[in-house]
Structure formats: structure tokens, C-alpha cells
Amino acid sequence: MSMLDREILALMRDVTETAILPHFRSLSASQIENKAADDVVTVADREAEELLAAGLSKLNPGIGIVGEENAHANPAVLDLLSGPCWIIDPIDGTNNYAGGTGPFGILIALADGGLAQSGWIYDCQSGRFCAAHRGDGAYVDGERITAQTSGETPPVAAISTVFMDQERRAAAMEHIAPHYRLVDIPRCAAEQYPRLALGENDVSIFERTLAWDHAAGALWLNEAGGRVARPDGSPYRVDEPDRTGLIGAASPALWDDLAARYAVFEA
């Protein structure tokens, strides 16, 4: 494990123990707010983001910081995504967290030129730590891993339709769902990406593709030998906040199969 990985892990652990777990299952109604339809924020999200931003500023002073909650309050922060920046999701899976269930985790990425260069995923309940650096492979708890498929026929699919409108949701169920064994989505990218590399799920479709949700996981899965890309095959970029649609798969072959079905779905 690199020195940077150790520092990021220490920060994630500290913030989990200081700001996240103390509020778990003890939030009052006034500490949970609706940001948008099916999207909430808690006092713990804000506290965690402040602590993470402060810690990352010490590790690499002077570069931009794009935190989910700060960007929600001030959309101009998104302009920082085109340059060198830290990207923070202080609690990924907030709906689960606010409801007193799991999974939930912390996502951090270091990006430059619109592309994630490093990414880290921390499971706040189990302590699982995933790390990746562009061109250097993917790791779980310091051990290098290679993405594994489930081996099932049909393949296992976790299709996120939460942010699809009714027409797109119906089309996805008609053109894509029959070719897979569907499983529930965890409502948490910090869990979904590991599932795609560790033999639990084979493919996923994401409609909403915000940088704090996908920068770390997309890099990590690609470095593990799976594939994450836009449905047209173009790479995932962090500096495209308004773009939708992303396919993740445990192998390039599974990605190709789903992308072909997605093209029909889009048509």
C-alpha cells in the first residue's frame, strides 16, 4: 500500500469514527433534509465533507476540492472538475444511512484534465478499502485484485432505474432486463462497484453519473480489468456533470453485450 493510500485510509477511518458512525441510527428528523426527489442530506454528510476537505487540503494544498454538498450549495464549484482537484462523496448511500441501514461509504478521487487519476472507496461498516491509481491496477485492503464475473447464466445485472423517467424505465425493463438475472441495487456506488469486480454482479447501468458517485469506482473497476464507459464506448470523464448514462461490467465482453442491448434500448 502506497504512502498516499495509507494517508487516505487513515483520513477515511478518522472521519467515519468522528462524524459518520456517531450519527448512525440516531439522526433526528431535523437532521435529515430533502435535497431533491429521492435524494437526502444529513448533518453527518456536511460534517464529514468538512473534515475530509480539511484533511485532503493538507495532503495536497492548493488544488481544487469538489465535494458533493458544497457543489449542491454552489454549482460554480463544478468548474473545478476540469483541472486538478479532489472529488469527495462524504457519505455515499445517504438514503440507506439516513434510514438506519447499509451499505454506505466514502468515495474520494483525485482528478486532473477531466479524468480520475486515483480513487478510493471505503466501506464505513466493514472497513473494506479499495484503491486504484491510473495504470497501476486495483487493490482491496492492499492486495491487488483482478475483476471476476459471477459465472452465472444468465449474467447478474443491477440496473439503476431510480433516476430514469417512466418511459426509459419501461424500455429498460423490456429490452434489457429479460437477458439477465436482475438483483436489487444497493443504492450505493461504494458497494456497487466492488460487487462488479468481486464476483457478485456482472453488469450495471447507471443513469445519473455525477463525479462524486463514479470517479473513484469507474477508475477502480477499469484498473481491475472490468470495464466502465459511456454507452457509446467513450471514457467516463468527471467534467461532464450534465451527461447521463454509464455502463459498468466485470469484463469487457459483458460490457460489449450490454452496450449492444443498450443501443436498442436507446433507439
GROMACS .gro file of N, CA and C in nm, residues 47-113:
model
  201
   47GLU      N    1  -2.081   1.738   0.802
   47GLU     CA    2  -1.968   1.731   0.893
   47GLU      C    3  -1.854   1.650   0.832
   48ALA      N    4  -1.889   1.538   0.770
   48ALA     CA    5  -1.787   1.452   0.710
   48ALA      C    6  -1.717   1.522   0.594
   49GLU      N    7  -1.794   1.594   0.513
   49GLU     CA    8  -1.731   1.663   0.399
   49GLU      C    9  -1.633   1.770   0.446
   50GLU      N   10  -1.669   1.842   0.549
   50GLU     CA   11  -1.578   1.945   0.602
   50GLU      C   12  -1.448   1.883   0.651
   51LEU      N   13  -1.458   1.772   0.722
   51LEU     CA   14  -1.339   1.706   0.775
   51LEU      C   15  -1.254   1.646   0.663
   52LEU      N   16  -1.318   1.584   0.566
   52LEU     CA   17  -1.244   1.526   0.454
   52LEU      C   18  -1.174   1.634   0.373
   53ALA      N   19  -1.244   1.745   0.347
   53ALA     CA   20  -1.184   1.854   0.270
   53ALA      C   21  -1.063   1.912   0.343
   54ALA      N   22  -1.075   1.928   0.473
   54ALA     CA   23  -0.963   1.981   0.551
   54ALA      C   24  -0.844   1.886   0.546
   55GLY      N   25  -0.870   1.756   0.559
   55GLY     CA   26  -0.762   1.659   0.555
   55GLY      C   27  -0.695   1.651   0.420
   56LEU      N   28  -0.774   1.654   0.313
   56LEU     CA   29  -0.718   1.647   0.178
   56LEU      C   30  -0.639   1.773   0.143
   57SER      N   31  -0.683   1.886   0.196
   57SER     CA   32  -0.610   2.011   0.172
   57SER      C   33  -0.469   2.004   0.229
   58LYS      N   34  -0.453   1.932   0.337
   58LYS     CA   35  -0.321   1.916   0.397
   58LYS      C   36  -0.233   1.822   0.314
   59LEU      N   37  -0.296   1.721   0.252
   59LEU     CA   38  -0.220   1.625   0.173
   59LEU      C   39  -0.169   1.685   0.043
   60ASN      N   40  -0.250   1.771  -0.017
   60ASN     CA   41  -0.213   1.831  -0.146
   60ASN      C   42  -0.269   1.972  -0.151
   61PRO      N   43  -0.203   2.065  -0.085
   61PRO     CA   44  -0.255   2.203  -0.076
   61PRO      C   45  -0.261   2.269  -0.214
   62GLY      N   46  -0.359   2.354  -0.229
   62GLY     CA   47  -0.363   2.439  -0.347
   62GLY      C   48  -0.443   2.388  -0.464
   63ILE      N   49  -0.492   2.263  -0.461
   63ILE     CA   50  -0.574   2.217  -0.572
   63ILE      C   51  -0.721   2.225  -0.532
   64GLY      N   52  -0.808   2.223  -0.632
   64GLY     CA   53  -0.949   2.239  -0.606
   64GLY      C   54  -1.008   2.124  -0.527
   65ILE      N   55  -1.117   2.152  -0.458
   65ILE     CA   56  -1.191   2.048  -0.385
   65ILE      C   57  -1.337   2.057  -0.428
   66VAL      N   58  -1.387   1.946  -0.481
   66VAL     CA   59  -1.526   1.938  -0.525
   66VAL      C   60  -1.596   1.836  -0.436
   67GLY      N   61  -1.669   1.886  -0.338
   67GLY     CA   62  -1.747   1.800  -0.250
   67GLY      C   63  -1.893   1.802  -0.291
   68GLU      N   64  -1.960   1.691  -0.275
   68GLU     CA   65  -2.099   1.682  -0.318
   68GLU      C   66  -2.186   1.790  -0.257
   69GLU      N   67  -2.176   1.809  -0.126
   69GLU     CA   68  -2.265   1.904  -0.060
   69GLU      C   69  -2.228   2.048  -0.092
   70ASN      N   70  -2.099   2.077  -0.103
   70ASN     CA   71  -2.057   2.212  -0.141
   70ASN      C   72  -2.102   2.244  -0.283
   71ALA      N   73  -2.091   2.145  -0.373
   71ALA     CA   74  -2.134   2.167  -0.511
   71ALA      C   75  -2.285   2.186  -0.520
   72HIS      N   76  -2.359   2.117  -0.433
   72HIS     CA   77  -2.504   2.135  -0.432
   72HIS      C   78  -2.540   2.277  -0.390
   73ALA      N   79  -2.467   2.330  -0.294
   73ALA     CA   80  -2.493   2.466  -0.246
   73ALA      C   81  -2.442   2.572  -0.342
   74ASN      N   82  -2.335   2.540  -0.415
   74ASN     CA   83  -2.272   2.635  -0.504
   74ASN      C   84  -2.228   2.564  -0.632
   75PRO      N   85  -2.316   2.555  -0.732
   75PRO     CA   86  -2.285   2.481  -0.855
   75PRO      C   87  -2.160   2.530  -0.928
   76ALA      N   88  -2.115   2.651  -0.902
   76ALA     CA   89  -1.994   2.702  -0.967
   76ALA      C   90  -1.872   2.617  -0.931
   77VAL      N   91  -1.880   2.544  -0.819
   77VAL     CA   92  -1.771   2.456  -0.777
   77VAL      C   93  -1.741   2.352  -0.885
   78LEU      N   94  -1.843   2.315  -0.963
   78LEU     CA   95  -1.825   2.213  -1.067
   78LEU      C   96  -1.723   2.254  -1.173
   79ASP      N   97  -1.698   2.383  -1.187
   79ASP     CA   98  -1.598   2.429  -1.284
   79ASP      C   99  -1.459   2.377  -1.250
   80LEU      N  100  -1.437   2.342  -1.124
   80LEU     CA  101  -1.306   2.292  -1.081
   80LEU      C  102  -1.277   2.153  -1.136
   81LEU      N  103  -1.379   2.084  -1.185
   81LEU     CA  104  -1.362   1.946  -1.230
   81LEU      C  105  -1.274   1.933  -1.354
   82SER      N  106  -1.253   2.040  -1.426
   82SER     CA  107  -1.171   2.032  -1.546
   82SER      C  108  -1.021   2.040  -1.516
   83GLY      N  109  -0.986   2.077  -1.393
   83GLY     CA  110  -0.845   2.090  -1.355
   83GLY      C  111  -0.810   1.992  -1.245
   84PRO      N  112  -0.692   2.007  -1.185
   84PRO     CA  113  -0.655   1.919  -1.074
   84PRO      C  114  -0.746   1.942  -0.954
   85CYS      N  115  -0.804   1.836  -0.902
   85CYS     CA  116  -0.899   1.852  -0.792
   85CYS      C  117  -0.919   1.722  -0.717
   86TRP      N  118  -0.957   1.737  -0.591
   86TRP     CA  119  -1.009   1.627  -0.511
   86TRP      C  120  -1.161   1.622  -0.532
   87ILE      N  121  -1.218   1.503  -0.539
   87ILE     CA  122  -1.362   1.486  -0.552
   87ILE      C  123  -1.409   1.402  -0.434
   88ILE      N  124  -1.509   1.452  -0.362
   88ILE     CA  125  -1.550   1.389  -0.236
   88ILE      C  126  -1.699   1.356  -0.236
   89ASP      N  127  -1.730   1.233  -0.204
   89ASP     CA  128  -1.866   1.196  -0.163
   89ASP      C  129  -1.855   1.156  -0.017
   90PRO      N  130  -1.897   1.243   0.075
   90PRO     CA  131  -1.872   1.219   0.217
   90PRO      C  132  -1.947   1.099   0.273
   91ILE      N  133  -2.070   1.078   0.227
   91ILE     CA  134  -2.144   0.955   0.260
   91ILE      C  135  -2.216   0.913   0.134
   92ASP      N  136  -2.165   0.812   0.069
   92ASP     CA  137  -2.232   0.757  -0.048
   92ASP      C  138  -2.329   0.650   0.002
   93GLY      N  139  -2.454   0.663  -0.042
   93GLY     CA  140  -2.559   0.577   0.014
   93GLY      C  141  -2.631   0.647   0.128
   94THR      N  142  -2.649   0.778   0.116
   94THR     CA  143  -2.710   0.855   0.224
   94THR      C  144  -2.852   0.809   0.255
   95ASN      N  145  -2.927   0.769   0.153
   95ASN     CA  146  -3.063   0.722   0.180
   95ASN      C  147  -3.061   0.601   0.273
   96ASN      N  148  -2.966   0.509   0.249
   96ASN     CA  149  -2.951   0.393   0.338
   96ASN      C  150  -2.913   0.439   0.478
   97TYR      N  151  -2.813   0.524   0.483
   97TYR     CA  152  -2.761   0.574   0.610
   97TYR      C  153  -2.871   0.644   0.691
   98ALA      N  154  -2.945   0.732   0.625
   98ALA     CA  155  -3.050   0.806   0.695
   98ALA      C  156  -3.161   0.714   0.743
   99GLY      N  157  -3.179   0.602   0.673
   99GLY     CA  158  -3.281   0.506   0.713
   99GLY      C  159  -3.233   0.405   0.815
  100GLY      N  160  -3.108   0.419   0.859
  100GLY     CA  161  -3.055   0.329   0.960
  100GLY      C  162  -3.011   0.194   0.908
  101THR      N  163  -2.987   0.185   0.775
  101THR     CA  164  -2.942   0.059   0.716
  101THR      C  165  -2.812   0.083   0.638
  102GLY      N  166  -2.756  -0.020   0.582
  102GLY     CA  167  -2.641  -0.011   0.495
  102GLY      C  168  -2.680  -0.056   0.355
  103PRO      N  169  -2.586  -0.052   0.262
  103PRO     CA  170  -2.447  -0.008   0.282
  103PRO      C  171  -2.433   0.143   0.264
  104PHE      N  172  -2.321   0.195   0.314
  104PHE     CA  173  -2.284   0.334   0.289
  104PHE      C  174  -2.132   0.343   0.302
  105GLY      N  175  -2.075   0.441   0.235
  105GLY     CA  176  -1.929   0.452   0.236
  105GLY      C  177  -1.883   0.590   0.198
  106ILE      N  178  -1.753   0.604   0.190
  106ILE     CA  179  -1.689   0.729   0.150
  106ILE      C  180  -1.620   0.706   0.016
  107LEU      N  181  -1.634   0.801  -0.076
  107LEU     CA  182  -1.567   0.796  -0.205
  107LEU      C  183  -1.480   0.920  -0.220
  108ILE      N  184  -1.355   0.899  -0.259
  108ILE     CA  185  -1.264   1.010  -0.285
  108ILE      C  186  -1.190   0.980  -0.415
  109ALA      N  187  -1.175   1.080  -0.499
  109ALA     CA  188  -1.095   1.067  -0.621
  109ALA      C  189  -1.004   1.187  -0.634
  110LEU      N  190  -0.892   1.166  -0.699
  110LEU     CA  191  -0.800   1.273  -0.735
  110LEU      C  192  -0.799   1.278  -0.887
  111ALA      N  193  -0.841   1.391  -0.942
  111ALA     CA  194  -0.857   1.402  -1.088
  111ALA      C  195  -0.772   1.515  -1.144
  112ASP      N  196  -0.744   1.503  -1.272
  112ASP     CA  197  -0.674   1.609  -1.345
  112ASP      C  198  -0.710   1.593  -1.493
  113GLY      N  199  -0.729   1.706  -1.560
  113GLY     CA  200  -0.762   1.701  -1.701
  113GLY      C  201  -0.896   1.635  -1.729
   0.00000   0.00000   0.00000
